[in-house]
């Protein structure tokens, strides 16, 4: 990881010096080693501030939509992050030609809050970025026989009533801080439906029904788009396992439309494509 | 006088407290703990560093009915919602969080506009503080003259010994409450000594600290500085920091109606949200995240000082611990020059 840090600093410095990029999105030091922060660089001399270690879990694609269109941005991405960049390009939120994608093949990331390893139970198992211009380390062997959906076995085995009970209990803890939404690289709506005042679609009080309404709407708005980075769940102060729901929707989408989100920048995303032979299982 | 109870008898103590009023105590939730209304003595845990959310919701719930109404073809019938002001006991409040009640009192009780909801509950509240026995690298309550085992503001101070919990009452309310617990043992001279030792140890816990002299003036002087853009660069504008904070107290008032039945409610709001300052005209004076972060810091360390003479932060470290991007409030304030 020290090598990656060195390469990231070099590339950031070079790209800003040559003005190939106006902004570099990378990782910097937080209040200690184990708590890094997203770092948004504009000056070559700031490249020294870049750090990279196993706690740099942020999906920097989240910050891509903060800049005016046309800004040349270099963005450091890990495996899942690169899929988020891909979706943002597919959806026209950023232009491929405005991006310099710094790919980071890496395994062994850890949650900075709990210190636990981040694995295929809470995110995708891939270790290599799917889209990049500059690779900051050698590609790693992809883990074999690991499915991002293995973790769903337990919840899929539940009866509908038990599953309803499970999610009702989980969502009852939600305090509506919207950290999940704000940490999500693909929740870029300028005004989220829960923030609309005229009409108000959802109660502001964290009642059982409004919490359910918020989360279900968000899950479905990410159907066929979620790239399983796990940012929402790691951001949640109440430890609600949002990744389980996202994984389930992604699994169904993949089974029905034979496409996982953000894997190929030239593909048409499932929600904007229509084929006569598409599965109609989705229709009740 | 010191009283004590063996750790194995904690449930008995909790059950006793439940008979004296509604009890709020730490309960395991997710990977952490939170203060909850206790219905089962077994659910209480005192093995925690500090709760994810502060205890403020005991007096200032996230959502509360002010007026209940019914809208029909015949018109609108409404009546004020009764104030839920029964006696409350909070068990296991860390000394820094106890101070947060005193800070909020200045606004809700002492500003000239009394909040009847806060005030009614506050006067019926018994606080059992719980001394820290270790430091966490994030906390900075020492900056505000608070130590790990202060009894100020609490009715009873509780400390954890190897196999028991020791209690000392500091108010009449606290003394009376302990008297209603016949199963509490009277402390021996050794227990007195132990209590003093543990409290002294708590006072010596060194947290991070901050030079707070003239801080409100310093912040006022850099209101227009580009520093705020830099400080907020990583901020996601979620509301975690404000919703875990013991002193963030901003609220919205909303009418929430279903099929004609509804309530006008007082609901927590967050200066981090884009609709917090949205005017009815559609104009929003605070559109940038740097403006929002600046507001939160200034409200705590500048405006509150000017209005109420005290910094509205107790250094509990919750906002730093819960921030998804590791923004550290202490660093933000320190570097604001």
PDB file of C-alpha atoms in Angstrom, chain A residues 30-31 34-38 40 58 62-63 66 111-114 116 173 175-179 181-183 195 198 200 203-206 235 237-239, chain B residues 29-32 34 52-53 62-63 138 233-234 236-240 243 252 254 256 265 267 269 273-275 289 320-328:
ATOM      1  CA  UNK A  30      -7.524  12.476   9.016  1.00  0.00           C
ATOM      2  CA  UNK A  31      -7.096  12.916  12.754  1.00  0.00           C
ATOM      3  CA  UNK A  34      -6.479   4.867  10.911  1.00  0.00           C
ATOM      4  CA  UNK A  35      -8.940   7.611  10.017  1.00  0.00           C
ATOM      5  CA  UNK A  36      -8.047   9.025   6.597  1.00  0.00           C
ATOM      6  CA  UNK A  37     -10.235  11.565   4.792  1.00  0.00           C
ATOM      7  CA  UNK A  38     -11.281  12.173   1.203  1.00  0.00           C
ATOM      8  CA  UNK A  40      -9.568  17.074  -3.032  1.00  0.00           C
ATOM      9  CA  UNK A  58     -14.166   6.106   0.579  1.00  0.00           C
ATOM     10  CA  UNK A  62     -19.081  10.281  -4.796  1.00  0.00           C
ATOM     11  CA  UNK A  63     -17.362  13.642  -5.232  1.00  0.00           C
ATOM     12  CA  UNK A  66     -19.667  18.184  -7.244  1.00  0.00           C
ATOM     13  CA  UNK A 111     -13.623  -0.437   8.065  1.00  0.00           C
ATOM     14  CA  UNK A 112     -12.107   2.503   9.954  1.00  0.00           C
ATOM     15  CA  UNK A 113     -14.936   2.549  12.458  1.00  0.00           C
ATOM     16  CA  UNK A 114     -14.874  -1.091  13.513  1.00  0.00           C
ATOM     17  CA  UNK A 116     -12.986  -5.236  10.675  1.00  0.00           C
ATOM     18  CA  UNK A 173     -33.303   2.208  14.238  1.00  0.00           C
ATOM     19  CA  UNK A 175     -32.450   8.250  12.586  1.00  0.00           C
ATOM     20  CA  UNK A 176     -32.828   9.756   9.096  1.00  0.00           C
ATOM     21  CA  UNK A 177     -29.421  11.398   9.090  1.00  0.00           C
ATOM     22  CA  UNK A 178     -29.189  10.449   5.407  1.00  0.00           C
ATOM     23  CA  UNK A 179     -25.541   9.418   5.698  1.00  0.00           C
ATOM     24  CA  UNK A 181     -27.699   8.628   0.739  1.00  0.00           C
ATOM     25  CA  UNK A 182     -24.904  11.150   1.049  1.00  0.00           C
ATOM     26  CA  UNK A 183     -22.130   8.541   1.014  1.00  0.00           C
ATOM     27  CA  UNK A 195     -36.428  16.676   0.972  1.00  0.00           C
ATOM     28  CA  UNK A 198     -44.320  20.626  -2.085  1.00  0.00           C
ATOM     29  CA  UNK A 200     -44.039  16.293   0.990  1.00  0.00           C
ATOM     30  CA  UNK A 203     -42.829  12.399   6.840  1.00  0.00           C
ATOM     31  CA  UNK A 204     -39.819  13.999   8.429  1.00  0.00           C
ATOM     32  CA  UNK A 205     -40.483  12.124  11.686  1.00  0.00           C
ATOM     33  CA  UNK A 206     -38.567   8.851  11.807  1.00  0.00           C
ATOM     34  CA  UNK A 235     -21.651   5.393   6.710  1.00  0.00           C
ATOM     35  CA  UNK A 237     -24.157   5.285  12.433  1.00  0.00           C
ATOM     36  CA  UNK A 238     -26.777   2.746  13.472  1.00  0.00           C
ATOM     37  CA  UNK A 239     -25.214  -0.233  11.649  1.00  0.00           C
TER      38      UNK A 239
ATOM     39  CA  UNK B  29     -28.036  -1.579  19.403  1.00  0.00           C
ATOM     40  CA  UNK B  30     -26.185  -2.590  16.221  1.00  0.00           C
ATOM     41  CA  UNK B  31     -22.507  -2.560  17.079  1.00  0.00           C
ATOM     42  CA  UNK B  32     -22.948   0.087  19.765  1.00  0.00           C
ATOM     43  CA  UNK B  34     -27.970   3.801  22.860  1.00  0.00           C
ATOM     44  CA  UNK B  52     -23.767   6.333  19.663  1.00  0.00           C
ATOM     45  CA  UNK B  53     -26.410   9.002  20.177  1.00  0.00           C
ATOM     46  CA  UNK B  62     -36.547  13.422  17.650  1.00  0.00           C
ATOM     47  CA  UNK B  63     -40.252  13.886  16.923  1.00  0.00           C
ATOM     48  CA  UNK B 138     -11.255  11.260  20.033  1.00  0.00           C
ATOM     49  CA  UNK B 233     -14.124  19.779   1.125  1.00  0.00           C
ATOM     50  CA  UNK B 234     -14.691  16.195   2.272  1.00  0.00           C
ATOM     51  CA  UNK B 236     -20.983  14.900   2.547  1.00  0.00           C
ATOM     52  CA  UNK B 237     -23.606  17.159   4.154  1.00  0.00           C
ATOM     53  CA  UNK B 238     -25.314  14.264   5.863  1.00  0.00           C
ATOM     54  CA  UNK B 239     -26.716  15.004   9.284  1.00  0.00           C
ATOM     55  CA  UNK B 240     -24.951  12.397  11.426  1.00  0.00           C
ATOM     56  CA  UNK B 243     -28.115  13.883  15.206  1.00  0.00           C
ATOM     57  CA  UNK B 252     -38.381  22.017  12.398  1.00  0.00           C
ATOM     58  CA  UNK B 254     -44.126  20.094  10.384  1.00  0.00           C
ATOM     59  CA  UNK B 256     -47.901  15.384   9.363  1.00  0.00           C
ATOM     60  CA  UNK B 265     -44.797  18.074  15.277  1.00  0.00           C
ATOM     61  CA  UNK B 267     -38.851  17.365  14.693  1.00  0.00           C
ATOM     62  CA  UNK B 269     -33.543  19.286  11.910  1.00  0.00           C
ATOM     63  CA  UNK B 273     -29.349  19.637   5.159  1.00  0.00           C
ATOM     64  CA  UNK B 274     -30.034  21.643   1.997  1.00  0.00           C
ATOM     65  CA  UNK B 275     -33.650  22.346   2.949  1.00  0.00           C
ATOM     66  CA  UNK B 289     -21.501  22.831   2.133  1.00  0.00           C
ATOM     67  CA  UNK B 320     -15.974  12.778  14.961  1.00  0.00           C
ATOM     68  CA  UNK B 321     -16.589   9.092  15.708  1.00  0.00           C
ATOM     69  CA  UNK B 322     -19.717   8.938  13.545  1.00  0.00           C
ATOM     70  CA  UNK B 323     -18.552  11.042  10.609  1.00  0.00           C
ATOM     71  CA  UNK B 324     -18.473   8.905   7.440  1.00  0.00           C
ATOM     72  CA  UNK B 325     -15.495  10.925   6.155  1.00  0.00           C
ATOM     73  CA  UNK B 326     -13.657  11.443   9.448  1.00  0.00           C
ATOM     74  CA  UNK B 327     -14.082  15.186   9.784  1.00  0.00           C
ATOM     75  CA  UNK B 328     -12.841  15.992  13.271  1.00  0.00           C
TER      76      UNK B 328
END
